[in-house]
Amino acid sequence: MAHHTIGTPAPPPGRSARSLLAAIVGTTLVAACVSAVAVSTATPAQAAGLSPFDIAGRGATVPFVEHEAERASHNGTKIGPTRYYGQLPSEASGREAVTLDGVGEYVEFTLTAPANAVTFRYSLPDNAAGTGRDASLDLRANGSLVKAVPVTSRYGWFYGGYPFNNNPGDTNPHHFYDETRAMFGTTYPTGTKIRLQVSSTAQSPSFTVDLADFELVGAQLTKPAGVLDVVTDFGADPSGATDSTAKFQAAVDAGKAQGRAVWIPAGTFTLWDHVVVDGVTLRGAGPWYSVLGGRHPTDRKRAAGIYGKYVPGGGYSGGIRPHEAGGPSRNVTLRDFAIIGDIRERVDEDQVNAIGGAMSNSVVDNVWMQHTKVGAWMDGPMDNFTIRNSRILDQTADGVNFHWGVTNSTVTNTFVRNTGDDALAMWAQNVPNVGNSFTHNTIGVTVLANHLVTYGGRDITIADNVTADSVTNGGGIHVANRYPGVQGPTAVAGTITVARNTLIRNGNSDYNWNFGVGAIWFSALNEPIQGASIRVTDTDILDSSYAALHWIEGQTSGISFSNVRIDGAGTYALQVQAPSQVSFTNVRATGIAQSNPMHNCVGSGFQISQGAGNSGWYTATPYCGPWPTPQWGNGPTSPPTGTPTTPPPTTPPPTTPPPTGGNLAQGRPVTASSVSQNYVASNAVDGNAGSYWESANGAFPQTLTVDLGAAVNTDRIVLKLPAGWEPRTQTLSVAGSTDGAAYSTVVGSAGYTFNPATGNTVSITLPAGSRRFLRLSFAGNTGWPAGQVAEFEVYGGGTTPPPTTTPPPTTTPPPPSGNLALGRPVTETSHADVYGAGNAVDGNPATYWESANNAFPQSLTVDLGAARSVSRVVLRLPPATAWQTRTQTLAVLGSTDGATFTTLKPSAGYTFNPATGNTVTITFPATTQRHLRLTFTGNTAWPAGQVSEFEVHAA
């Protein structure tokens, strides 16, 4: 998602992007002379993959008829299908297109309805300088020339890492396609053959045509009585030869003062800056007639856009000029015009969006947004804002983003295609988003990130949409506690309704992670998703590129699937990389590429509850291992008929039962009032006393609740901390419940001492009773300002807990001769995307911590749990050769109390070289310290601190 300072996750630092599996089609083709009209060699029209417009009753109602080039008659070269990022066909609708590379080559469409206009999607090669090339294609009707239509590559072709650049010498070329539109000057009837034909290859060696949208555009709307006219009343220039920003601003200011609408007549108007609206209607003669565009010739962060006033202290943190202040704007209507900008790069700090600022009680209706950075980036707080009946095309970043306290707002009946980041997004940064919805939208080809996403938010609806062709680093629908400011009150909460959506060729390979992302996926990176009800119902997931359903980055709960059809998946039906509690009813999967339909490496941490009617996705022995190569094309070739319905009851496959003896809590669903970093609640029931749950710090009281799965007799709780931790007393109480709603006190609040001399284990006897839920409520901790539990064990009558004096072996802390930092609490000044501090002490050199980019200095601090004599730090980066050599400048500091730090090793440059294992050893005089800190001030290969393993060794 675009943002003023933060964007979509950066690629893996120091790594090359995925190597291109085939040459980019059309970038080096040589012009050839062929017959001007080669009808005899034409490929006849043919069927291809599902189109988003094949789905009846869902998605947007649009005024055009879409024709895919590969389905049309042509004498060019069909390219694709492929879904590998970086290949030209992978960004085409349906992952296929037609390349024309000789004079006379064409694609010919046969009209199925009368039309007087066309919008077509195409790609030209970039030029050597990265500034793009200009050319033209002939538009012909029944063989006769209608006009030459200008085409360009100036708005495509981005390179390098996020947020990307226009340098062809860099890696990672993408965003290949653009769109243009033309009116015919007359209406052609059904059956007319409309050609896009090459007349010259002098300006471009090739032209790749993806599709054409044919439309019957109505006449210009009539100017209403009583309006103010930007031309006749204020002198705006409809030719676009001069800047009309001041004239438009004067018109909307007068419209507000006089209570009159403002009219934009037919014309192309140049705006060098935002027009700020408040309490006014701004309307045009139709989006094919009234067009706003332009960009300041020298101050490139100023460009055409209609903005509401910013809210002080709200989502926009940049400079605010006096006329932009005092938001939100209210009672604004924008309708019946186009904003077609001139944005050719992505600079997230620049406010060069079509629509922006804050607008409450406002409507955007029938507005065409193209070639801006974001169609509509709305910085709240604001309420009751609607975008409807609109088109959002060819954005360098998001289509729409509801950012920072946007409430009761919607995007509906809108068509979105070719966005450079999330198509439709909600981001509840710091202030909750509540009651928003994305409904009845059609989204095609999202180049980066997701089609539909809510980052945090309460009571959100995503319904009746159709999405097709996500390209990389995201999926179709994403629900996540992810991105800065999404936690606590802004996290996913209430009821999240995901209903009656159709997803076609969704999900893709994430070039950061080097594995697939599911069509519908869930992330709890910032904190667990708990207490919310996420309901996915009556949904078709068709021909997914990788997995259909996906869990990653932290624990989730409260997710249910009902009446879901999975038809075709390139890898798995379910891809499980994080613990969750999920229910499935009438979820049916077919066409799964892998014989084992589930990938699950978290074991019993993934808790399944099954209702009736499930088939094709469940196995009691899921696969955990290397990622397979995806196999595409397993989905349907014709649209599904009807929506999934619940069949007669059948005996469901086995669910995950509660234990009947021993530790009744092991592997059971568990929730917490909060977590710190990656010390999630599921660590307390995983059977490993070396991992642990920790609540948010300095925020008592905190709770940890386990669901035993059924009411059972319970008479004892055993609590453990890692064996080597220093003594501490935690003050806590125990409550029980049979229904998870009403709790009663079982054991009153008291102090319990955890002592490593006796295994850091506490046993609490409970009064006999039958309970399904047991809750620990923490009010204090003398060793750390948080609730902490490594194992939360529950025993019932007749069960025998393991001995409390000899705990199982643990790696926390290690013996004095080993790595004292392994598995210890670790903190950071910041981290980028998924690269959290916990990765630096997890014992896995393939995972890593990365700080925020371009924000030195940065630090990483480990708490050894007690003062230790130390003299050596070993730092590692991933050993893969793809991580090129780099020198990081850093210092080592130590502290006995976590407050006052002294320098153990002054700042110096340390070179990490994959030829020697990407490992650096730093020695210093033996010293007794509890906290070790690395402070980074430079990195020659990536503008951030990076560590995959932070090891501390004894003297």
PDB file of C-alpha atoms in Angstrom, residues 513-633:
ATOM      1  CA  TRP A 513       9.391 -14.735   1.144  1.00  0.00           C
ATOM      2  CA  ASN A 514      10.071 -16.922  -1.888  1.00  0.00           C
ATOM      3  CA  PHE A 515       6.900 -18.925  -1.382  1.00  0.00           C
ATOM      4  CA  GLY A 516       3.298 -18.541  -2.446  1.00  0.00           C
ATOM      5  CA  VAL A 517       0.632 -16.338  -0.880  1.00  0.00           C
ATOM      6  CA  GLY A 518      -2.911 -17.671  -0.706  1.00  0.00           C
ATOM      7  CA  ALA A 519      -5.969 -16.336  -2.469  1.00  0.00           C
ATOM      8  CA  ILE A 520      -7.502 -15.567   0.946  1.00  0.00           C
ATOM      9  CA  TRP A 521      -4.925 -15.050   3.667  1.00  0.00           C
ATOM     10  CA  PHE A 522      -4.619 -13.954   7.280  1.00  0.00           C
ATOM     11  CA  SER A 523      -1.700 -12.332   9.107  1.00  0.00           C
ATOM     12  CA  ALA A 524      -1.310 -11.469  12.795  1.00  0.00           C
ATOM     13  CA  LEU A 525       2.144  -9.925  12.517  1.00  0.00           C
ATOM     14  CA  ASN A 526       1.581  -7.081  14.993  1.00  0.00           C
ATOM     15  CA  GLU A 527      -0.550  -8.996  17.495  1.00  0.00           C
ATOM     16  CA  PRO A 528      -2.871 -12.012  17.520  1.00  0.00           C
ATOM     17  CA  ILE A 529      -6.269 -11.735  15.877  1.00  0.00           C
ATOM     18  CA  GLN A 530      -8.561 -12.688  18.757  1.00  0.00           C
ATOM     19  CA  GLY A 531     -12.017 -11.758  19.886  1.00  0.00           C
ATOM     20  CA  ALA A 532     -13.145 -10.982  16.359  1.00  0.00           C
ATOM     21  CA  SER A 533     -15.529 -13.049  14.249  1.00  0.00           C
ATOM     22  CA  ILE A 534     -14.220 -13.409  10.687  1.00  0.00           C
ATOM     23  CA  ARG A 535     -16.905 -15.037   8.548  1.00  0.00           C
ATOM     24  CA  VAL A 536     -16.087 -16.169   5.009  1.00  0.00           C
ATOM     25  CA  THR A 537     -19.299 -17.351   3.359  1.00  0.00           C
ATOM     26  CA  ASP A 538     -20.722 -18.242  -0.075  1.00  0.00           C
ATOM     27  CA  THR A 539     -17.426 -17.672  -1.846  1.00  0.00           C
ATOM     28  CA  ASP A 540     -15.834 -19.167  -4.978  1.00  0.00           C
ATOM     29  CA  ILE A 541     -12.034 -19.456  -5.055  1.00  0.00           C
ATOM     30  CA  LEU A 542     -11.156 -20.427  -8.618  1.00  0.00           C
ATOM     31  CA  ASP A 543      -7.841 -21.401 -10.189  1.00  0.00           C
ATOM     32  CA  SER A 544      -5.690 -20.024  -7.356  1.00  0.00           C
ATOM     33  CA  SER A 545      -2.065 -19.547  -8.327  1.00  0.00           C
ATOM     34  CA  TYR A 546      -0.778 -21.090  -5.103  1.00  0.00           C
ATOM     35  CA  ALA A 547      -2.866 -22.006  -2.024  1.00  0.00           C
ATOM     36  CA  ALA A 548      -6.531 -21.151  -1.720  1.00  0.00           C
ATOM     37  CA  LEU A 549      -6.421 -20.378   2.044  1.00  0.00           C
ATOM     38  CA  HIS A 550      -3.359 -19.216   3.973  1.00  0.00           C
ATOM     39  CA  TRP A 551      -2.353 -18.382   7.562  1.00  0.00           C
ATOM     40  CA  ILE A 552       0.962 -16.697   8.444  1.00  0.00           C
ATOM     41  CA  GLU A 553       2.665 -14.414  10.990  1.00  0.00           C
ATOM     42  CA  GLY A 554       1.027 -14.943  14.357  1.00  0.00           C
ATOM     43  CA  GLN A 555      -1.971 -16.557  15.945  1.00  0.00           C
ATOM     44  CA  THR A 556      -5.505 -16.058  14.721  1.00  0.00           C
ATOM     45  CA  SER A 557      -8.868 -17.256  15.984  1.00  0.00           C
ATOM     46  CA  GLY A 558     -12.552 -16.755  15.330  1.00  0.00           C
ATOM     47  CA  ILE A 559     -12.316 -17.583  11.611  1.00  0.00           C
ATOM     48  CA  SER A 560     -15.105 -19.565   9.976  1.00  0.00           C
ATOM     49  CA  PHE A 561     -15.706 -20.747   6.417  1.00  0.00           C
ATOM     50  CA  SER A 562     -19.163 -21.715   5.229  1.00  0.00           C
ATOM     51  CA  ASN A 563     -20.371 -22.597   1.728  1.00  0.00           C
ATOM     52  CA  VAL A 564     -16.993 -22.091   0.063  1.00  0.00           C
ATOM     53  CA  ARG A 565     -16.022 -23.635  -3.272  1.00  0.00           C
ATOM     54  CA  ILE A 566     -12.302 -24.141  -3.972  1.00  0.00           C
ATOM     55  CA  ASP A 567     -11.923 -25.151  -7.617  1.00  0.00           C
ATOM     56  CA  GLY A 568      -8.282 -25.323  -8.653  1.00  0.00           C
ATOM     57  CA  ALA A 569      -5.172 -24.427  -6.650  1.00  0.00           C
ATOM     58  CA  GLY A 570      -1.577 -24.340  -7.845  1.00  0.00           C
ATOM     59  CA  THR A 571      -0.250 -25.876  -4.633  1.00  0.00           C
ATOM     60  CA  TYR A 572      -2.532 -26.557  -1.638  1.00  0.00           C
ATOM     61  CA  ALA A 573      -6.054 -26.016  -0.471  1.00  0.00           C
ATOM     62  CA  LEU A 574      -4.712 -24.863   2.919  1.00  0.00           C
ATOM     63  CA  GLN A 575      -1.275 -23.383   3.635  1.00  0.00           C
ATOM     64  CA  VAL A 576      -0.731 -23.160   7.394  1.00  0.00           C
ATOM     65  CA  GLN A 577       2.298 -21.239   8.668  1.00  0.00           C
ATOM     66  CA  ALA A 578       0.844 -19.920  11.919  1.00  0.00           C
ATOM     67  CA  PRO A 579      -1.446 -21.265  14.652  1.00  0.00           C
ATOM     68  CA  SER A 580      -5.148 -20.622  14.332  1.00  0.00           C
ATOM     69  CA  GLN A 581      -8.577 -21.841  15.369  1.00  0.00           C
ATOM     70  CA  VAL A 582     -10.818 -22.252  12.316  1.00  0.00           C
ATOM     71  CA  SER A 583     -14.184 -23.835  11.577  1.00  0.00           C
ATOM     72  CA  PHE A 584     -15.232 -25.256   8.206  1.00  0.00           C
ATOM     73  CA  THR A 585     -18.737 -26.109   7.000  1.00  0.00           C
ATOM     74  CA  ASN A 586     -19.535 -27.117   3.422  1.00  0.00           C
ATOM     75  CA  VAL A 587     -16.070 -26.217   2.186  1.00  0.00           C
ATOM     76  CA  ARG A 588     -15.439 -28.265  -0.948  1.00  0.00           C
ATOM     77  CA  ALA A 589     -12.116 -28.449  -2.782  1.00  0.00           C
ATOM     78  CA  THR A 590     -11.312 -29.929  -6.175  1.00  0.00           C
ATOM     79  CA  GLY A 591      -8.408 -29.534  -8.586  1.00  0.00           C
ATOM     80  CA  ILE A 592      -5.728 -29.234  -5.897  1.00  0.00           C
ATOM     81  CA  ALA A 593      -2.300 -29.649  -7.500  1.00  0.00           C
ATOM     82  CA  GLN A 594      -0.680 -31.464  -4.581  1.00  0.00           C
ATOM     83  CA  SER A 595      -1.899 -34.923  -3.623  1.00  0.00           C
ATOM     84  CA  ASN A 596      -1.745 -33.850   0.022  1.00  0.00           C
ATOM     85  CA  PRO A 597      -4.079 -30.832   0.125  1.00  0.00           C
ATOM     86  CA  MET A 598      -2.703 -29.288   3.353  1.00  0.00           C
ATOM     87  CA  HIS A 599       0.687 -27.756   4.115  1.00  0.00           C
ATOM     88  CA  ASN A 600       0.961 -27.432   7.904  1.00  0.00           C
ATOM     89  CA  CYS A 601       4.178 -26.946   9.827  1.00  0.00           C
ATOM     90  CA  VAL A 602       2.592 -25.771  13.097  1.00  0.00           C
ATOM     91  CA  GLY A 603       1.046 -29.128  13.963  1.00  0.00           C
ATOM     92  CA  SER A 604      -1.624 -29.040  16.643  1.00  0.00           C
ATOM     93  CA  GLY A 605      -1.380 -25.267  16.770  1.00  0.00           C
ATOM     94  CA  PHE A 606      -3.825 -25.283  13.862  1.00  0.00           C
ATOM     95  CA  GLN A 607      -7.139 -26.240  15.448  1.00  0.00           C
ATOM     96  CA  ILE A 608      -9.862 -27.403  13.047  1.00  0.00           C
ATOM     97  CA  SER A 609     -13.560 -27.682  13.828  1.00  0.00           C
ATOM     98  CA  GLN A 610     -15.592 -29.297  11.064  1.00  0.00           C
ATOM     99  CA  GLY A 611     -19.260 -29.115  10.295  1.00  0.00           C
ATOM    100  CA  ALA A 612     -21.076 -31.015   7.562  1.00  0.00           C
ATOM    101  CA  GLY A 613     -20.408 -31.050   3.838  1.00  0.00           C
ATOM    102  CA  ASN A 614     -16.628 -30.670   3.697  1.00  0.00           C
ATOM    103  CA  SER A 615     -14.557 -32.482   1.096  1.00  0.00           C
ATOM    104  CA  GLY A 616     -11.265 -32.417  -0.730  1.00  0.00           C
ATOM    105  CA  TRP A 617      -9.140 -30.279   1.607  1.00  0.00           C
ATOM    106  CA  TYR A 618      -8.725 -32.137   4.916  1.00  0.00           C
ATOM    107  CA  THR A 619      -6.093 -34.667   5.888  1.00  0.00           C
ATOM    108  CA  ALA A 620      -5.032 -35.930   9.286  1.00  0.00           C
ATOM    109  CA  THR A 621      -1.414 -36.076   8.070  1.00  0.00           C
ATOM    110  CA  PRO A 622      -0.643 -32.732   6.414  1.00  0.00           C
ATOM    111  CA  TYR A 623       2.608 -32.133   4.563  1.00  0.00           C
ATOM    112  CA  CYS A 624       5.462 -30.042   6.002  1.00  0.00           C
ATOM    113  CA  GLY A 625       8.491 -29.620   3.796  1.00  0.00           C
ATOM    114  CA  PRO A 626       9.996 -27.717   0.854  1.00  0.00           C
ATOM    115  CA  TRP A 627       7.685 -25.648  -1.303  1.00  0.00           C
ATOM    116  CA  PRO A 628       6.571 -27.383  -4.503  1.00  0.00           C
ATOM    117  CA  THR A 629       6.562 -25.818  -7.945  1.00  0.00           C
ATOM    118  CA  PRO A 630       3.034 -24.559  -8.631  1.00  0.00           C
ATOM    119  CA  GLN A 631       0.899 -26.287 -11.241  1.00  0.00           C
ATOM    120  CA  TRP A 632      -1.530 -23.905 -12.889  1.00  0.00           C
ATOM    121  CA  GLY A 633      -4.687 -24.375 -14.891  1.00  0.00           C
TER     122      GLY A 633
END
